[in-house]
Short mmCIF file of C-alpha atoms in Angstrom, two decimals:
data_model
loop_
_atom_site.label_atom_id
_atom_site.label_comp_id
_atom_site.label_asym_id
_atom_site.label_seq_id
_atom_site.Cartn_x
_atom_site.Cartn_y
_atom_site.Cartn_z
CA CYS T 1 124.88 137.83 71.83
CA GLY T 2 125.51 135.83 68.72
CA SER T 3 128.04 138.34 67.37
CA TRP T 4 130.88 136.93 69.45
CA ASP T 5 133.87 135.10 68.04
CA GLN T 6 135.93 132.46 69.85
CA ASN T 7 138.12 135.16 71.37
CA GLY T 8 135.17 137.10 72.72
CA ASN T 9 135.42 139.98 70.23
CA GLY T 10 131.73 140.75 70.24
CA ALA T 11 131.87 144.50 69.72
CA ALA T 12 134.23 144.27 66.73
CA ASN T 13 132.06 141.67 65.02
CA ALA T 14 128.89 143.68 65.64
CA LYS T 15 130.56 146.78 64.24
CA ARG T 16 131.59 144.93 61.05
CA ALA T 17 128.09 143.49 60.70
CA ARG T 18 126.48 146.92 61.05
CA ARG T 19 128.82 148.30 58.36
CA VAL T 20 127.78 145.53 55.94
CA LEU T 21 124.15 146.08 56.87
CA ARG T 22 124.32 149.80 56.03
CA LEU T 23 125.90 149.04 52.67
CA GLN T 24 123.55 146.33 51.49
CA ILE T 25 120.09 146.81 53.02
CA THR T 26 118.83 149.34 50.46
CA GLU T 27 116.08 147.43 48.64
CA ARG T 28 112.76 148.91 47.61
CA GLU T 29 109.61 147.74 49.35
CA ASP T 30 108.36 145.86 46.30
CA SER T 31 111.56 143.79 46.02
CA ALA T 32 112.02 142.96 49.70
CA PRO T 33 111.19 139.30 50.43
CA HIS T 34 108.34 138.59 52.83
CA LEU T 35 109.94 136.36 55.39
CA HIS T 36 107.69 136.51 58.42
CA LEU T 37 104.38 135.19 59.61
CA PRO T 38 101.41 134.89 57.17
CA PRO T 39 99.10 137.29 59.10
CA ARG T 40 101.46 140.17 58.35
CA ALA T 41 102.82 138.89 55.04
CA ASN T 42 101.30 141.73 53.01
CA GLN T 43 102.90 144.41 55.14
CA PRO T 44 106.02 145.95 53.52
CA ARG T 45 109.27 145.34 55.33
CA PRO T 46 111.09 148.56 56.32
CA THR T 47 113.53 149.60 53.60
CA GLN T 48 115.99 151.29 55.93
CA LEU T 49 116.72 149.56 59.23
CA THR T 50 117.96 151.32 62.33
CA THR T 51 121.04 149.21 62.91
CA SER T 52 121.30 149.76 66.66
CA PRO T 53 119.37 151.53 69.42
CA PRO T 54 119.87 155.31 69.53
CA PRO T 55 122.74 156.45 71.83
CA ALA T 56 120.35 158.19 74.22
CA MET T 57 118.37 154.98 74.60
CA VAL T 58 121.53 152.96 75.25
CA ALA T 59 122.78 155.46 77.83
CA THR T 60 119.59 155.13 79.88
CA ALA T 61 119.07 151.44 79.15
CA LYS T 62 117.38 149.56 81.93
CA ILE T 63 114.97 146.64 81.87
CA PRO T 64 112.02 145.88 84.16
CA GLN T 65 112.86 143.82 87.24
CA ARG T 66 110.71 140.70 86.85
CA GLN T 67 110.41 137.36 88.62
CA LEU T 68 109.25 134.02 87.23
CA PHE T 69 105.67 134.04 85.94
CA ILE T 70 103.97 131.03 87.54
CA ASP T 71 100.27 130.41 88.20
CA GLY T 72 99.29 133.90 87.07
CA ASP T 73 101.65 135.78 89.36
CA TRP T 74 105.29 136.72 89.83
CA ARG T 75 107.30 134.28 91.92
CA VAL T 76 110.85 134.52 93.24
CA PRO T 77 113.05 131.60 92.05
CA ALA T 78 113.29 128.78 94.55
CA LEU T 79 117.05 129.27 94.93
CA GLY T 80 116.83 133.05 94.70
CA ARG T 81 119.38 133.31 91.90
CA ARG T 82 119.40 135.75 88.98
CA LEU T 83 121.26 136.09 85.67
CA PRO T 84 122.72 139.32 84.22
CA VAL T 85 121.27 140.77 81.02
CA ILE T 86 124.05 141.98 78.71
CA ASN T 87 123.42 144.67 76.11
CA PRO T 88 125.25 143.47 72.95
CA THR T 89 125.80 147.07 71.80
CA THR T 90 127.76 148.17 74.87
CA GLU T 91 128.52 144.77 76.45
CA ALA T 92 127.31 146.29 79.73
CA SER T 93 124.88 144.74 82.18
CA ILE T 94 121.48 146.44 81.97
CA GLY T 95 119.57 144.35 84.47
CA GLU T 96 118.81 140.82 85.58
CA ILE T 97 116.37 137.99 84.92
CA PRO T 98 115.41 135.24 87.37
CA ALA T 99 117.31 131.95 87.17
CA GLY T 100 114.77 129.17 87.52
CA THR T 101 115.69 125.60 88.43
CA SER T 102 113.96 122.23 88.60
CA GLU T 103 111.95 123.30 91.67
CA ASP T 104 110.49 126.21 89.71
CA VAL T 105 109.80 123.96 86.72
CA ASP T 106 107.87 121.59 88.99
CA ALA T 107 105.76 124.49 90.26
CA ALA T 108 105.09 125.78 86.74
CA VAL T 109 104.08 122.37 85.38
CA ALA T 110 101.83 121.79 88.39
CA ALA T 111 100.15 125.16 87.78
CA ALA T 112 99.65 124.33 84.11
CA ARG T 113 98.15 120.94 84.98
CA ALA T 114 95.80 122.50 87.53
CA ALA T 115 94.67 125.12 84.99
CA LEU T 116 93.99 122.37 82.44
CA LYS T 117 91.70 120.51 84.85
CA ARG T 118 90.15 123.46 86.72
CA ASN T 119 86.36 123.25 86.88
CA ARG T 120 86.57 120.01 84.89
CA GLY T 121 88.24 121.90 82.07
CA ARG T 122 85.38 124.35 81.61
CA ASP T 123 87.59 127.32 82.47
CA TRP T 124 90.04 126.68 79.62
CA SER T 125 90.68 123.31 77.97
CA ARG T 126 87.01 122.47 77.34
CA ALA T 127 85.78 126.05 77.03
CA PRO T 128 84.46 127.14 73.62
CA GLY T 129 87.15 128.34 71.26
CA ALA T 130 85.47 131.74 71.20
CA VAL T 131 86.29 132.15 74.90
CA ARG T 132 89.97 131.49 74.30
CA ALA T 133 89.91 133.75 71.23
CA LYS T 134 88.75 136.63 73.43
CA TYR T 135 91.91 136.35 75.53
CA LEU T 136 94.18 135.97 72.50
CA ARG T 137 92.74 139.12 70.92
CA ALA T 138 93.14 141.01 74.20
CA ILE T 139 96.81 140.03 74.26
CA ALA T 140 97.19 141.16 70.64
CA ALA T 141 95.70 144.57 71.48
CA LYS T 142 98.08 145.01 74.41
CA MET T 143 101.03 144.06 72.23
CA ILE T 144 100.16 146.87 69.82
CA GLU T 145 99.65 149.25 72.73
CA ARG T 146 103.10 148.41 74.11
CA LYS T 147 104.79 148.09 70.73
CA SER T 148 107.40 150.84 71.15
CA ASP T 149 108.42 149.71 74.64
CA LEU T 150 108.64 146.05 73.62
CA ALA T 151 110.69 146.90 70.53
CA ARG T 152 113.09 148.95 72.65
CA LEU T 153 113.55 146.08 75.11
CA GLU T 154 114.04 143.57 72.27
CA ALA T 155 116.73 145.74 70.67
CA LEU T 156 118.54 146.25 73.97
CA ASP T 157 118.34 142.59 74.95
CA CYS T 158 119.37 140.77 71.77
CA GLY T 159 120.94 143.47 69.58
CA LYS T 160 118.20 143.38 66.95
CA PRO T 161 117.87 146.54 64.79
CA LEU T 162 115.24 148.76 66.38
CA ASP T 163 113.03 149.08 63.30
CA GLU T 164 113.06 145.32 62.76
CA ALA T 165 112.20 144.76 66.42
CA ALA T 166 109.18 147.04 65.97
CA TRP T 167 108.17 145.09 62.87
CA ASP T 168 108.44 141.87 64.89
CA MET T 169 105.98 143.28 67.43
CA ASP T 170 103.43 143.74 64.63
CA ASP T 171 103.96 140.07 63.77
CA VAL T 172 103.49 139.11 67.42
CA ALA T 173 100.10 140.84 67.52
CA GLY T 174 99.20 139.37 64.13
CA CYS T 175 100.03 135.88 65.35
CA PHE T 176 97.66 136.15 68.32
CA GLU T 177 94.93 137.51 66.02
CA PHE T 178 95.56 134.71 63.51
CA PHE T 179 95.21 131.93 66.06
CA ALA T 180 92.25 133.61 67.72
CA GLY T 181 90.49 133.00 64.41
CA HIS T 182 91.57 129.37 64.48
CA ALA T 183 90.25 128.99 68.04
CA GLU T 184 86.84 130.20 66.88
CA ALA T 185 86.98 127.92 63.84
CA LEU T 186 87.44 124.93 66.16
CA ASP T 187 83.90 125.46 67.46
CA LYS T 188 82.49 125.01 63.96
CA ARG T 189 84.48 121.84 63.36
CA GLN T 190 83.77 120.26 66.73
CA ASN T 191 81.70 117.05 66.61
CA ALA T 192 81.73 117.04 62.82
CA ALA T 193 80.14 113.94 61.31
CA VAL T 194 82.38 111.35 59.65
CA ALA T 195 80.91 109.49 56.67
CA LEU T 196 80.63 105.74 57.42
CA PRO T 197 78.63 102.85 55.99
CA GLU T 198 74.96 102.49 56.86
CA ASN T 199 74.03 101.74 60.50
CA PHE T 200 77.18 103.45 61.82
CA LYS T 201 77.49 106.94 63.26
CA CYS T 202 80.75 108.71 64.00
CA HIS T 203 81.61 112.25 65.08
CA LEU T 204 85.03 113.85 65.36
CA LYS T 205 85.85 115.48 68.69
CA LYS T 206 88.98 117.64 68.98
CA GLU T 207 90.70 117.87 72.38
CA PRO T 208 93.83 119.68 73.56
CA ILE T 209 96.85 117.48 74.04
CA GLY T 210 97.43 118.81 77.57
CA VAL T 211 100.40 120.55 79.17
CA VAL T 212 103.03 121.62 76.63
CA ALA T 213 106.64 122.70 77.19
CA LEU T 214 107.92 125.37 74.81
CA ILE T 215 111.67 126.01 74.52
CA THR T 216 112.61 128.93 72.25
CA PRO T 217 115.77 130.57 70.77
CA TRP T 218 117.37 133.98 71.21
CA ASN T 219 117.37 135.59 67.75
CA TYR T 220 113.61 136.29 67.58
CA PRO T 221 112.90 136.08 71.31
CA LEU T 222 109.26 137.14 71.57
CA LEU T 223 108.14 136.35 68.02
CA MET T 224 109.28 132.71 68.04
CA ALA T 225 107.89 132.26 71.54
CA VAL T 226 104.49 133.50 70.33
CA TRP T 227 104.63 131.17 67.31
CA LYS T 228 104.42 128.38 69.89
CA VAL T 229 102.36 129.99 72.65
CA ALA T 230 99.47 131.27 70.50
CA PRO T 231 98.54 127.98 68.76
CA ALA T 232 98.93 126.04 72.01
CA LEU T 233 96.53 128.34 73.86
CA ALA T 234 94.14 128.47 70.90
CA ALA T 235 93.84 124.67 71.00
CA GLY T 236 93.07 124.70 74.73
CA CYS T 237 96.45 123.54 75.97
CA THR T 238 98.23 125.06 78.93
CA ALA T 239 101.90 125.88 78.59
CA VAL T 240 105.25 126.39 80.26
CA LEU T 241 107.54 128.66 78.23
CA LYS T 242 111.31 128.49 78.70
CA PRO T 243 112.97 131.22 76.58
CA SER T 244 116.68 131.39 75.85
CA GLU T 245 118.69 132.69 78.79
CA LEU T 246 120.41 135.00 76.26
CA ALA T 247 117.20 136.90 75.49
CA SER T 248 114.30 136.50 77.92
CA VAL T 249 113.27 140.08 78.66
CA THR T 250 110.33 140.45 76.26
CA CYS T 251 109.05 136.96 77.06
CA LEU T 252 108.73 138.03 80.69
CA GLU T 253 106.84 141.10 79.48
CA LEU T 254 104.41 138.70 77.80
CA GLY T 255 103.70 137.41 81.29
CA ASP T 256 102.92 140.94 82.43
CA VAL T 257 100.50 141.35 79.51
CA CYS T 258 98.76 138.07 80.38
CA LYS T 259 98.40 139.21 83.98
CA GLU T 260 96.99 142.56 82.88
CA ILE T 261 94.32 141.12 80.59
CA GLY T 262 93.28 138.52 83.16
CA LEU T 263 94.36 135.29 81.46
CA PRO T 264 93.29 132.46 83.81
CA SER T 265 96.07 131.60 86.23
CA GLY T 266 98.34 128.75 85.19
CA VAL T 267 97.36 128.79 81.51
CA LEU T 268 100.73 130.29 80.58
CA ASN T 269 103.78 130.02 82.82
CA ILE T 270 107.21 131.48 82.02
CA VAL T 271 110.39 130.08 83.56
CA THR T 272 113.67 131.73 82.62
CA GLY T 273 117.09 130.30 83.42
CA LEU T 274 119.95 128.23 82.10
CA GLY T 275 119.34 125.29 79.81
CA HIS T 276 120.74 122.58 82.08
CA GLU T 277 118.99 124.01 85.16
CA ALA T 278 115.56 124.87 83.73
CA GLY T 279 115.30 123.64 80.14
CA ALA T 280 116.47 120.09 80.80
CA PRO T 281 114.10 119.47 83.74
CA LEU T 282 111.23 120.89 81.70
CA SER T 283 111.86 118.80 78.59
CA SER T 284 112.10 115.61 80.64
CA HIS T 285 109.28 116.35 83.08
CA PRO T 286 106.93 113.35 83.46
CA ASP T 287 103.80 115.53 83.69
CA VAL T 288 104.43 117.34 80.37
CA ASP T 289 102.41 115.92 77.48
CA LYS T 290 104.24 117.59 74.59
CA VAL T 291 107.63 119.27 74.13
CA HIS T 292 108.34 121.76 71.35
CA ILE T 293 111.98 122.73 70.97
CA PHE T 294 113.96 124.76 68.41
CA VAL T 295 117.23 123.41 67.02
CA LEU T 296 119.32 123.94 63.90
CA TYR T 297 117.93 122.44 60.65
CA LEU T 298 115.08 123.15 58.24
CA PHE T 299 111.82 121.39 58.99
CA VAL T 300 109.54 120.38 61.83
CA ILE T 301 109.67 116.80 63.11
CA HIS T 302 106.57 115.56 64.95
CA LEU T 303 107.30 112.66 67.23
CA CYS T 304 104.95 111.16 69.78
CA ARG T 305 105.91 113.57 72.58
CA TRP T 306 108.23 116.01 70.79
CA SER T 307 107.91 118.62 68.04
CA ILE T 308 111.35 119.74 66.92
CA PHE T 309 111.73 122.81 64.73
CA LEU T 310 114.88 122.34 62.67
CA THR T 311 116.32 125.14 60.61
CA ILE T 312 119.31 125.73 58.35
CA HIS T 313 120.31 128.65 56.15
CA GLY T 314 117.92 128.82 53.21
CA LEU T 315 119.09 127.50 49.86
CA PHE T 316 118.13 129.09 46.54
CA VAL T 317 118.24 126.59 43.68
CA LEU T 318 118.20 128.39 40.33
CA LEU T 319 116.75 126.50 37.38
CA GLY T 320 118.16 128.54 34.54
CA CYS T 321 118.99 132.19 35.22
CA ILE T 322 115.64 133.97 34.92
CA TYR T 323 115.30 134.55 38.69
CA ARG T 324 118.97 135.09 39.40
CA GLU T 325 118.71 138.84 40.03
CA LEU T 326 115.75 138.41 42.38
CA CYS T 327 117.51 135.61 44.29
CA ASN T 328 120.65 137.70 44.60
CA ARG T 329 118.68 140.56 46.13
CA SER T 330 116.86 138.18 48.47
CA LYS T 331 120.11 136.47 49.42
CA ASP T 332 121.81 139.79 50.22
CA TYR T 333 118.85 140.93 52.28
CA GLY T 334 118.64 137.70 54.25
CA SER T 335 122.40 137.49 54.80
CA CYS T 336 122.70 141.01 56.16
CA SER T 337 119.48 141.60 58.06
CA SER T 338 119.68 140.71 61.75
CA TYR T 339 123.48 140.63 61.33
CA SER T 340 122.96 137.30 59.49
CA GLN T 341 121.67 135.69 62.71
CA ALA T 342 118.45 134.27 61.28
CA CYS T 343 117.28 130.96 59.84
CA TYR T 344 116.06 132.49 56.55
CA ILE T 345 119.56 133.56 55.47
CA GLY T 346 119.95 132.70 51.81
CA THR T 347 122.75 131.10 49.87
CA TRP T 348 122.34 129.94 46.29
CA ARG T 349 123.43 127.35 43.79
CA GLN T 350 122.84 127.61 40.04
CA LYS T 351 121.91 124.65 37.87
CA SER T 352 120.92 125.33 34.28
CA TYR T 353 118.51 123.11 32.39
CA CYS T 354 118.39 125.38 29.33
CA SER T 355 119.70 122.63 27.01
CA ILE T 356 117.02 120.12 28.00
#
């Protein structure tokens, strides 16, 4: 998915992309750009990427048969429909995911709202940050434990190079660890005094915004989902995640991890399905307090109810030519890794100020 042209020639495009990838991804560890999440930023990126899953893995490729993850359990879609999962390497169906609709979105949002208010919020939204951090760290540990299986599923589902998929799983675990620390830090900042003139007292109280809807893309399926899920849960929000219908497999596995570690029911709900049948009802749902959605430009826009992550291909602006070689290497790496299907892909323009 993503390697298709207008005539549907997906396999040919993927083959050309893999050939370019083999030719150009040969950088040393010390010259490879660090392009992922801060918690893992000091970890060297693999210098040789496995460009596709091994043939034996493809031949036996199957994915777990999951349902929607709502209120802490698996639930069959209201209309009973499912979507095929296509392996981009072979263009063969390797399984199915549930196709949620507005009825399922209603159930997921209701579960998230109930979890937010359960026991007057003491179970989650008003619990100490240290309590939420315990769950986030448990999820991180399970992600490391399941790293090889999750990387295999990611590679089969979205065509990501296997080694890069494994590296993403390290970032996923690092993200949960990172925001577990932030959840604990919230306890120290809670009710902090605000300096005011004499005879006035003021304290700052931080509260979760409520139920959040998270809509994520297909090129980093689990990693970009976790970029949104982890901070939302750390802050005490409850969430409904709607991953891309093109790559939902590992996001459903996140639901299985949450069930295994005993995350309180309804704190995280996962509804897969088509955009107009599941994403649209979720983004417009009247009982959702905040919507975070990924679209194509460079920065994050925070509106009253929406956070929009906008991304474009990265632009290197060269002032003089001192960093030209480094930028060229970074540009080549970004343009070829992930078959150029990533927001950090670099292009460059040179503008010299040497005469000034």
